Tab-separated table of C-alpha atoms in Angstrom:
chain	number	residue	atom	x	y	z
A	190	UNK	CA	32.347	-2.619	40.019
A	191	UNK	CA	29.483	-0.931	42.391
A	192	UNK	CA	27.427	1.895	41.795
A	193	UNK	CA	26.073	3.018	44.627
A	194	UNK	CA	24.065	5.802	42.959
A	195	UNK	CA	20.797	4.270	41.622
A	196	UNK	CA	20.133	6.242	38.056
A	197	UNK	CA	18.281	5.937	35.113
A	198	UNK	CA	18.305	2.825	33.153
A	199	UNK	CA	17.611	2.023	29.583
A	200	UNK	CA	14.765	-0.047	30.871
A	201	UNK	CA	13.805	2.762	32.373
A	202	UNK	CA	13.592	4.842	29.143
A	203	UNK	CA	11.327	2.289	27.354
A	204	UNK	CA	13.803	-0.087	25.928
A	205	UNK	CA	14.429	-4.000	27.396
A	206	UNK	CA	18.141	-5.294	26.302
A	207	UNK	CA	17.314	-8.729	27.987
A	208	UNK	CA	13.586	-8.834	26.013
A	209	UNK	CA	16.373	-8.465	22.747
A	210	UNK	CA	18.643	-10.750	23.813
A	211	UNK	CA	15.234	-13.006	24.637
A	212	UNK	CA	14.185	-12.852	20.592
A	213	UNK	CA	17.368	-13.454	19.419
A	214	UNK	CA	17.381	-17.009	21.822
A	215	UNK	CA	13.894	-17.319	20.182
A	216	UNK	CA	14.701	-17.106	16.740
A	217	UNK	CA	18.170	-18.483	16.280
A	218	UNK	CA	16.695	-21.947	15.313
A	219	UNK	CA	14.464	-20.899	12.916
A	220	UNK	CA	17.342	-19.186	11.402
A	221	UNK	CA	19.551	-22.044	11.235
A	222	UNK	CA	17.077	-23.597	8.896
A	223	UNK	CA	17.277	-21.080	5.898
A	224	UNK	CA	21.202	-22.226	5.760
A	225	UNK	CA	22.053	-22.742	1.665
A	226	UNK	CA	25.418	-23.191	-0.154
A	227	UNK	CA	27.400	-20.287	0.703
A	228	UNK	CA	26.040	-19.161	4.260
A	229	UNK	CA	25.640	-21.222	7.379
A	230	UNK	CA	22.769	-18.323	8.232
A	231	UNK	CA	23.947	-17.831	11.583
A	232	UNK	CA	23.186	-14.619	13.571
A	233	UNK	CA	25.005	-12.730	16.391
A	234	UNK	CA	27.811	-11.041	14.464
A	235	UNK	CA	28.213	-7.506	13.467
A	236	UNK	CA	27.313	-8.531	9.543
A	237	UNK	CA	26.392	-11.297	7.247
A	238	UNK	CA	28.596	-13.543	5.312
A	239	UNK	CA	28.182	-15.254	1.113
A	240	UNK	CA	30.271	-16.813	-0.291
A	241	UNK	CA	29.612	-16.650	-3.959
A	242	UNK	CA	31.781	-19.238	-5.090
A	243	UNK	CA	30.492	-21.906	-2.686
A	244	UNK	CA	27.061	-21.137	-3.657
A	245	UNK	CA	28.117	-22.043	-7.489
A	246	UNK	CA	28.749	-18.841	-9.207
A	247	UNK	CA	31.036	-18.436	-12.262
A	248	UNK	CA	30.899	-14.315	-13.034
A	249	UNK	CA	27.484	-12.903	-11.402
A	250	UNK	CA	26.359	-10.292	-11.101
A	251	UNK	CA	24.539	-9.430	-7.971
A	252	UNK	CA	20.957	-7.850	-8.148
A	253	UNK	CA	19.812	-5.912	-4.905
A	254	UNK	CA	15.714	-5.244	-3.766
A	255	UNK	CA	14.297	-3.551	-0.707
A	256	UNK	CA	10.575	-2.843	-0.073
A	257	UNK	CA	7.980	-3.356	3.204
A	258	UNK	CA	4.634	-4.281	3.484
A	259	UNK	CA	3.279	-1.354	3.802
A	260	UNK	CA	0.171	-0.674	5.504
A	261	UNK	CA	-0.951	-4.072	5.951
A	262	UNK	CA	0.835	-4.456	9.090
A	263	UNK	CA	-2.032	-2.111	10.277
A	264	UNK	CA	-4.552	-5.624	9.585
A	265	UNK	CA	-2.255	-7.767	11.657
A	266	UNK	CA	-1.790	-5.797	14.660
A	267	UNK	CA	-5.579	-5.562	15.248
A	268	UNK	CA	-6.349	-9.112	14.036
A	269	UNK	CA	-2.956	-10.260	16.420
A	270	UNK	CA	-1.714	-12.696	13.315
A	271	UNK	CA	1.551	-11.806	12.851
A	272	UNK	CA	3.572	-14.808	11.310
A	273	UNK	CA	1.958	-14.511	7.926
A	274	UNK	CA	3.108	-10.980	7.229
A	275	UNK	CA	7.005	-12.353	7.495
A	276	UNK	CA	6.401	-14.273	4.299
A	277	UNK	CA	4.966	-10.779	2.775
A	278	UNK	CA	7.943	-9.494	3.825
A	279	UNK	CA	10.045	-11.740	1.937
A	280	UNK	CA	7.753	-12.481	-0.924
A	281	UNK	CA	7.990	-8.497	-2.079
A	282	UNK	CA	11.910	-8.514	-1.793
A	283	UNK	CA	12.693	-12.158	-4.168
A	284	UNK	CA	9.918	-11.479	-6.310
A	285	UNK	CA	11.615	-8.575	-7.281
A	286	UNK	CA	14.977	-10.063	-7.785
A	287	UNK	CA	13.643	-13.133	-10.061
A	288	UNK	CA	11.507	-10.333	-11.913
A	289	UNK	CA	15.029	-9.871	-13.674
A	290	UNK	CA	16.105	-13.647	-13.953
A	291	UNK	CA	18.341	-13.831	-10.362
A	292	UNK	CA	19.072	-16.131	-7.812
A	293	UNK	CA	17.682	-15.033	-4.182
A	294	UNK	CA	21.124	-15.980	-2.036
A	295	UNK	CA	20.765	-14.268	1.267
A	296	UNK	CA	17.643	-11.736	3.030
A	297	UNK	CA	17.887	-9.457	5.863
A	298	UNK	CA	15.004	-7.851	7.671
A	299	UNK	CA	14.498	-4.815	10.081
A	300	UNK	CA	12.010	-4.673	12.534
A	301	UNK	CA	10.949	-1.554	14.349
A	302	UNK	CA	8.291	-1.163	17.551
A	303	UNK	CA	7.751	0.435	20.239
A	304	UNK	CA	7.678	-2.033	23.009
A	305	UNK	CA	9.352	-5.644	22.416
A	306	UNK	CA	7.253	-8.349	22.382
A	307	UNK	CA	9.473	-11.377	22.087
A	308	UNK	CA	7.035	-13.881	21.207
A	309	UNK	CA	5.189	-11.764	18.608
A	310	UNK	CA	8.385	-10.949	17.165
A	311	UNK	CA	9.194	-14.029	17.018
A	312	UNK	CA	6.357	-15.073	15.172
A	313	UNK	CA	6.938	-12.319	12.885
A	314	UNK	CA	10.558	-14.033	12.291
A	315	UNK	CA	9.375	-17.437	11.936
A	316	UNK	CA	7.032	-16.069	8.872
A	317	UNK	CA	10.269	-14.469	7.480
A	318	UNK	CA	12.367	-17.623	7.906
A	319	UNK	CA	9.538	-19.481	6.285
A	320	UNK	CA	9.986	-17.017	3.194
A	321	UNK	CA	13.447	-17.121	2.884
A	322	UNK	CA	13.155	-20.855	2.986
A	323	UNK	CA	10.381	-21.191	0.455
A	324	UNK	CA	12.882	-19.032	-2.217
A	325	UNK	CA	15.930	-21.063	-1.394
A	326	UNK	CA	17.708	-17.575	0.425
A	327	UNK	CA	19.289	-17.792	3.881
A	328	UNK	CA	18.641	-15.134	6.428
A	329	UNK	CA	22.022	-14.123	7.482
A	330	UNK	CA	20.972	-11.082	9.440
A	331	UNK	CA	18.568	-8.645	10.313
A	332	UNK	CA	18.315	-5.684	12.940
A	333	UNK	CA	15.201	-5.217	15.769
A	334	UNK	CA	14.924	-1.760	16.793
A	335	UNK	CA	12.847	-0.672	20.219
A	336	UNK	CA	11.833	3.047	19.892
A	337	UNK	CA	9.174	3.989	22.687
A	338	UNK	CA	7.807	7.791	21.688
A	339	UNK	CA	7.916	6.614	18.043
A	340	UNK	CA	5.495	4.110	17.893
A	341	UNK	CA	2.799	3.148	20.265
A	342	UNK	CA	3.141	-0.477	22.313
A	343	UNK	CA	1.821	-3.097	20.293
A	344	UNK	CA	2.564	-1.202	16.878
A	345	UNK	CA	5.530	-1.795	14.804
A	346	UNK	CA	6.681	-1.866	11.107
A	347	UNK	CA	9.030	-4.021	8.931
A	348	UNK	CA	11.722	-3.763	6.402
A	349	UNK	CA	13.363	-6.579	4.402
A	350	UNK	CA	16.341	-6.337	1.684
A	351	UNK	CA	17.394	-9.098	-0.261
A	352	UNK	CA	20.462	-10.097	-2.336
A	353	UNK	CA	20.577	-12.311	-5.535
A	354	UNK	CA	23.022	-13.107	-8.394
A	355	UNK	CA	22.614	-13.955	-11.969
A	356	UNK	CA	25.491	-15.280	-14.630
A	357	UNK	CA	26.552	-12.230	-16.695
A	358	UNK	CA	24.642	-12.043	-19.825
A	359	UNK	CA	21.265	-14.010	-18.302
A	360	UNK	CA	19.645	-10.803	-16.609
A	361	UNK	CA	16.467	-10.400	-17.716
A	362	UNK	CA	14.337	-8.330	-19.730
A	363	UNK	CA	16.038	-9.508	-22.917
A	364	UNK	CA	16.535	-6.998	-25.573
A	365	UNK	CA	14.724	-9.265	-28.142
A	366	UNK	CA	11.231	-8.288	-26.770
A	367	UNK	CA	9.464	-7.763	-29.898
A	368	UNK	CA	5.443	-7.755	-30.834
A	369	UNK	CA	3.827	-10.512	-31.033
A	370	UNK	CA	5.086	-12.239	-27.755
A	371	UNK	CA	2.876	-13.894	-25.819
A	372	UNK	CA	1.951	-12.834	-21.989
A	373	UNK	CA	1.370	-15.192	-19.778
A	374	UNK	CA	-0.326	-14.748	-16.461
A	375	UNK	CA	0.373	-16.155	-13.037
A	376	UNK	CA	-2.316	-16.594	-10.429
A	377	UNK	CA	-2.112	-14.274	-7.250
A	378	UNK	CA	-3.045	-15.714	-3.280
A	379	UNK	CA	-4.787	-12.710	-2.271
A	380	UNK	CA	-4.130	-8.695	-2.043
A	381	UNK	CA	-0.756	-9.503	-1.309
A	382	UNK	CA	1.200	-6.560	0.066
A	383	UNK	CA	0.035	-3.484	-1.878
A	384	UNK	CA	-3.498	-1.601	-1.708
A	385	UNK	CA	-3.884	-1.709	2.168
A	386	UNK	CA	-4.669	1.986	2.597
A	387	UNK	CA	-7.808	1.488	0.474
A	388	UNK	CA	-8.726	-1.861	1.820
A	389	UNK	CA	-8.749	-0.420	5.296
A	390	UNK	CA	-10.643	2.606	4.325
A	391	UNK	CA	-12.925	0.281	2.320
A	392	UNK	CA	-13.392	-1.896	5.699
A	393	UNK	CA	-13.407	0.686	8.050
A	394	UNK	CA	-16.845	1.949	5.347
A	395	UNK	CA	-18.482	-1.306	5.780
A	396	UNK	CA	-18.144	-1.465	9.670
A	397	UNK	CA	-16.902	-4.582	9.826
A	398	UNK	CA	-14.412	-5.883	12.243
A	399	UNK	CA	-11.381	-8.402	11.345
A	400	UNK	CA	-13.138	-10.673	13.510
A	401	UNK	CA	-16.166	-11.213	11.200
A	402	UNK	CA	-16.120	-13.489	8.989
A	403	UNK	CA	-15.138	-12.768	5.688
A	404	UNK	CA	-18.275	-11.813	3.444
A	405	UNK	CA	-16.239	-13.266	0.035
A	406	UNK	CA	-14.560	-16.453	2.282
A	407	UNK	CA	-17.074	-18.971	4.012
A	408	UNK	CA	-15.093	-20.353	7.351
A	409	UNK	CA	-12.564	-17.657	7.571
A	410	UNK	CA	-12.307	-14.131	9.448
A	411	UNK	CA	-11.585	-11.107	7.364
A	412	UNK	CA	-8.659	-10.105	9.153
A	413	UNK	CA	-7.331	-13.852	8.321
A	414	UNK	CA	-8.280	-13.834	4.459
A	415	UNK	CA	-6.860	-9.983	4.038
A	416	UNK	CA	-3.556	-11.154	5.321
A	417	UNK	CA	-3.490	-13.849	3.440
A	418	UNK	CA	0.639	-13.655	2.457
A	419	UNK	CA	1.724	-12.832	-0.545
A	420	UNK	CA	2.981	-15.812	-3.262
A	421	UNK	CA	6.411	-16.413	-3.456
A	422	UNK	CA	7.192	-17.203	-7.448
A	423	UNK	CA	10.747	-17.313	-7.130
A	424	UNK	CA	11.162	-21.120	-7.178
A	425	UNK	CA	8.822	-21.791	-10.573
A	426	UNK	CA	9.986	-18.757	-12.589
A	427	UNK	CA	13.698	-19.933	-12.240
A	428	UNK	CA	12.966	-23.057	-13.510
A	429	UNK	CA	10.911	-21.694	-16.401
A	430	UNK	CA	13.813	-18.989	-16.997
A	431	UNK	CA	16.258	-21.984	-16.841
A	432	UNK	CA	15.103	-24.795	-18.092
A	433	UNK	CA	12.899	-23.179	-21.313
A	434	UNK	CA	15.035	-20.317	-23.010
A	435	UNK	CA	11.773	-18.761	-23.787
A	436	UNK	CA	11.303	-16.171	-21.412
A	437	UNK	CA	11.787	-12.194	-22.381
A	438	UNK	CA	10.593	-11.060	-18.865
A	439	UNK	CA	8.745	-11.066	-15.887
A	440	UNK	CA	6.775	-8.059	-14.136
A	441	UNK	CA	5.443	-8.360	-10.391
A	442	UNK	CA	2.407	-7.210	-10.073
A	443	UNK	CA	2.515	-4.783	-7.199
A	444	UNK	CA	1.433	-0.964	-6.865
A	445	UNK	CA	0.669	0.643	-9.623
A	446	UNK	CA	-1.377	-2.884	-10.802
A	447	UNK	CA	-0.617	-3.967	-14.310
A	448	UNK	CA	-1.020	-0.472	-15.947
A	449	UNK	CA	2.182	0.811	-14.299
A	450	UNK	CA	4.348	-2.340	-13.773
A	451	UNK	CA	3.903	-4.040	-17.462
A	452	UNK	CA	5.656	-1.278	-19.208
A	453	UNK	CA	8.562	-1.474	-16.589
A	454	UNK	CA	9.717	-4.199	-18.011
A	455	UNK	CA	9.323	-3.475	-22.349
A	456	UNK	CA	11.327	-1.630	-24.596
A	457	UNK	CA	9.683	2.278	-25.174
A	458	UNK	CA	8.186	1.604	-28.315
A	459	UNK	CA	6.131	-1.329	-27.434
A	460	UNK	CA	3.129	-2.396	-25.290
A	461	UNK	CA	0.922	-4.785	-24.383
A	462	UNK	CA	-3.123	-5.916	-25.143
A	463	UNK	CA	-4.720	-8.011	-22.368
A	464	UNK	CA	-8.021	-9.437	-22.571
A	465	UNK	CA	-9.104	-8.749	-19.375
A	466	UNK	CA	-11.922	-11.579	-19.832
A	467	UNK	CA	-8.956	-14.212	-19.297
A	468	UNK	CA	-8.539	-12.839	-16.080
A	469	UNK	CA	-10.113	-14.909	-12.839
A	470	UNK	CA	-10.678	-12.137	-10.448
A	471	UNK	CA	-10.515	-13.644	-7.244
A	472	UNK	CA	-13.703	-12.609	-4.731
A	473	UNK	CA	-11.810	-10.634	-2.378
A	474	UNK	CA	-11.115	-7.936	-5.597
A	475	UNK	CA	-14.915	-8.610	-6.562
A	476	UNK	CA	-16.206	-7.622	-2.542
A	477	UNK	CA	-13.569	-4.807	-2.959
A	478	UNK	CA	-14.395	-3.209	-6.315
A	479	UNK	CA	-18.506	-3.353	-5.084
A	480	UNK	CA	-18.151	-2.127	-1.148
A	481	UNK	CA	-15.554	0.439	-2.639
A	482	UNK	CA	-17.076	1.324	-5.639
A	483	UNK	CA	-14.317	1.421	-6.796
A	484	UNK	CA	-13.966	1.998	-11.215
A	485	UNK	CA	-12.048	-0.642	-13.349
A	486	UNK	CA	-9.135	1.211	-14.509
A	487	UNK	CA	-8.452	2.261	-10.633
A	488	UNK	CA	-9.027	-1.387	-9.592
A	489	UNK	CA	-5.906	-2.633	-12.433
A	490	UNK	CA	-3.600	0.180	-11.098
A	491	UNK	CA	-4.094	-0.476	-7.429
A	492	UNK	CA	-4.799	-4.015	-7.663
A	493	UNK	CA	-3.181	-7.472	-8.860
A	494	UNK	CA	-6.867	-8.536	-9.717
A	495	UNK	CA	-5.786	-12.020	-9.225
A	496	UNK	CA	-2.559	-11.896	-11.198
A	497	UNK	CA	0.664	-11.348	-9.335
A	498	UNK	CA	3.468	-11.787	-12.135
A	499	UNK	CA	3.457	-11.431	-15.608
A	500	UNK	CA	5.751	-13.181	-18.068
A	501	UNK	CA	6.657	-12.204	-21.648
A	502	UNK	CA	7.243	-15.407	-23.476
A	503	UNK	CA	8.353	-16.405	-27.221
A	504	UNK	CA	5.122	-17.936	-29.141
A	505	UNK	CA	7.043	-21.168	-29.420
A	506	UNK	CA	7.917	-21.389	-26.081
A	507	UNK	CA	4.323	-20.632	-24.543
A	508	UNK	CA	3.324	-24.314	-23.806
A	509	UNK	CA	6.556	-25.432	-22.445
A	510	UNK	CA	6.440	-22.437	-19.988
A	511	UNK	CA	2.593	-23.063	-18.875
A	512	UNK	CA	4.058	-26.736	-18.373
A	513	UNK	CA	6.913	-25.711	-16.000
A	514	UNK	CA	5.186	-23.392	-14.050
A	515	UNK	CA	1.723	-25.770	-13.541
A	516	UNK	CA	4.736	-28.060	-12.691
A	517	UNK	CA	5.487	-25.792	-9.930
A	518	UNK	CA	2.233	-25.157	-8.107
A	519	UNK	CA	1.122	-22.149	-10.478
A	520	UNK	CA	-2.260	-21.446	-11.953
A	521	UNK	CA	-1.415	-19.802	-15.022
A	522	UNK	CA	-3.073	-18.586	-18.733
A	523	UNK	CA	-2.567	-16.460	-21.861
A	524	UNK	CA	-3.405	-13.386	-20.915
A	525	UNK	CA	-2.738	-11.197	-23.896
A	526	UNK	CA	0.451	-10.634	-26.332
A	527	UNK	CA	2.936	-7.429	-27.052
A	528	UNK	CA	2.024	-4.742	-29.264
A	529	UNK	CA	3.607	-1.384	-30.637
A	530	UNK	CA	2.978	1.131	-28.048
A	531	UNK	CA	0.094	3.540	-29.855
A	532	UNK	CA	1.680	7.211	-27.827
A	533	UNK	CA	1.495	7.093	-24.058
A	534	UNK	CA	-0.622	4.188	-23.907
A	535	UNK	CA	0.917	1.301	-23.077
A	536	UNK	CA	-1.430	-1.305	-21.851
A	537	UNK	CA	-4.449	-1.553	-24.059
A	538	UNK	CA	-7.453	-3.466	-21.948
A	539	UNK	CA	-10.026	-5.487	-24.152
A	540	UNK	CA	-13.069	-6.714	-22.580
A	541	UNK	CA	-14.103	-5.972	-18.905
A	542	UNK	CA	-13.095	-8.107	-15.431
A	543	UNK	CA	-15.843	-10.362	-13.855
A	544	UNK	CA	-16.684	-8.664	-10.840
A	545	UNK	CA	-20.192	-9.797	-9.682
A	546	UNK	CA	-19.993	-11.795	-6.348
């Protein structure tokens, strides 16, 4: 069919179907390659398929997580690295699910902007695909949204929500939490994926540009070391979980630091004591705390400090766990033990964190 009158066009409204249909081209390869038991991880339908049973489930139960990255996405639109903030993306999502002892099986992500770039999108994709692969989930779907009047060209903002499964009755916490467990520590790569308000502010103080190098990092811009992505734990915590009995429960570090994201996971009535000597406070915290000024009980509940999960272990089963998870690429240490929660306070800080440069 012809139409002879020559009208408005959706193109002409801001938004490019064939730059869409361009990404999706882009990306389908790097999708293929997240494929696991129970989803080929192929894109183009209306949803996402699992199969449960193929993927080797019994009687799960399926544990569901959602989060962003926040305002981090600010860094890499000014310092134009976008691939690294697809693994953030995916790191925030499984961390969460293994937090409670499950299985990432499949991830899907939503990306908003205001004019498609297909290449920088896809870069942004091929960081998420690297996520997914690095926990073992397929990405089976995901949604790109072009909304001109909502945000500016060359900004845009990310979603990602991610399904796992555990066997009824291994969900962690456990209920047999109890004082005198010990808590074990697992090194964090960087900020991660919470914070970015003040580091920006904190940045924005010292006049610096992402482009300078990085006052904490010899050989690398400060744009590149702030968006350094997030560590993805899921692999080495479900071994530990697995293969050791021994541990209660895991916290992610994320906002809210260890002062609000410990007590998440403990019964009411108890808390925990960390020694915050045992702590290795990476430089980036250390050039944050002293351009920021910023006070050590503010730094632990904005901050991971250099600590991005927490695990609540039996005493007996404290060496075999360190094992495992060196095994697995961590850097780990005791970090403290449980206590009885003394009234609202539930994490009890000895010592003080290393913060000089």
């Amino acid at each position: 069919m012809t139409d002879a009158k020559k009208g408005l066009t959706y193109a002409d409204a801001g938004v490019d179907i064939d730059a869409g249909n361009r990404l999706v081209d882009l990306i389908k390869p790097m999708v293929r390659a997240t494929a696991r038991a129970g989803a080929d991880a192929e894109i183009g339908g209306f949803g996402g398929l699992f199969d449960l049973k193929a993927a080797g489930f019994k009687d799960p139960v399926l544990v569901a997580a959602t989060d962003g990255v926040g305002t981090k996405v600010k860094i890499a639109i000014e310092a134009g690295f976008h691939q690294g903030i697809g693994i953030d993306l995916v790191a925030m999502s499984v961390n969460d699910l293994v937090v409670q002892g499950a299985e990432p099986l499949f991830f899907l992500d939503y990306f908003a902007c205001g004019k498609l770039d297909p290449e920088a999108a896809a870069s942004i994709v091929a960081g998420v695909a690297e996520g997914c692969r690095e926990s073992g989930c397929a990405l089976i779907g995901g949604e790109t949204a072009e909304m001109p009047g909502l945000y500016k060209d060359g900004d845009y903002d990310l979603a990602g929500f991610a399904v796992g499964a555990a066997e009824r009755g291994t969900l962690l916490p456990t209920k047999d939490i109890e004082a005198g467990d010990v808590v074990i520590g697992m090194a964090s790569s960087g900020v991660h994926s919470n914070g970015f308000s003040l580091v920006r502010k904190i940045v924005e103080k010292t006049g610096l540009a992402y482009t300078d190098q990085a006052p904490f990092l010899p050989f690398m811009t400060l744009g590149a070391a702030l968006l350094t992505p997030t560590r993805l734990y899921v692999k080495s915590c479900l071994r530990a979980i697995r293969d050791t009995g021994a541990v209660k429960g895991l916290a992610h570090i994320t906002g809210g630091g260890f002062t609000d994201n410990i007590p998440r996971v403990l019964p009411k009535e108890l808390g925990v004591r960390i020694d915050l000597t045992a702590l290795t406070v990476l430089p980036v915290f250390k050039w944050l705390a002293a351009e920021g000024d910023i006070a050590e009980l503010e730094l632990l509940r904005t901050f991971n400090c250099g600590v991005g999960m927490i695990a609540i272990v039996k005493p007996d089963g404290v060496q075999q766990v360190l094992d495992i998870l060196r095994e697995g690429g961590e850097t780990v240490g005791v970090l403290g033990e449980v206590i009885k929660a003394s009234g609202d306070e539930r994490v009890v800080y000895d010592g003080h964190l290393e913060l000089k440069l």
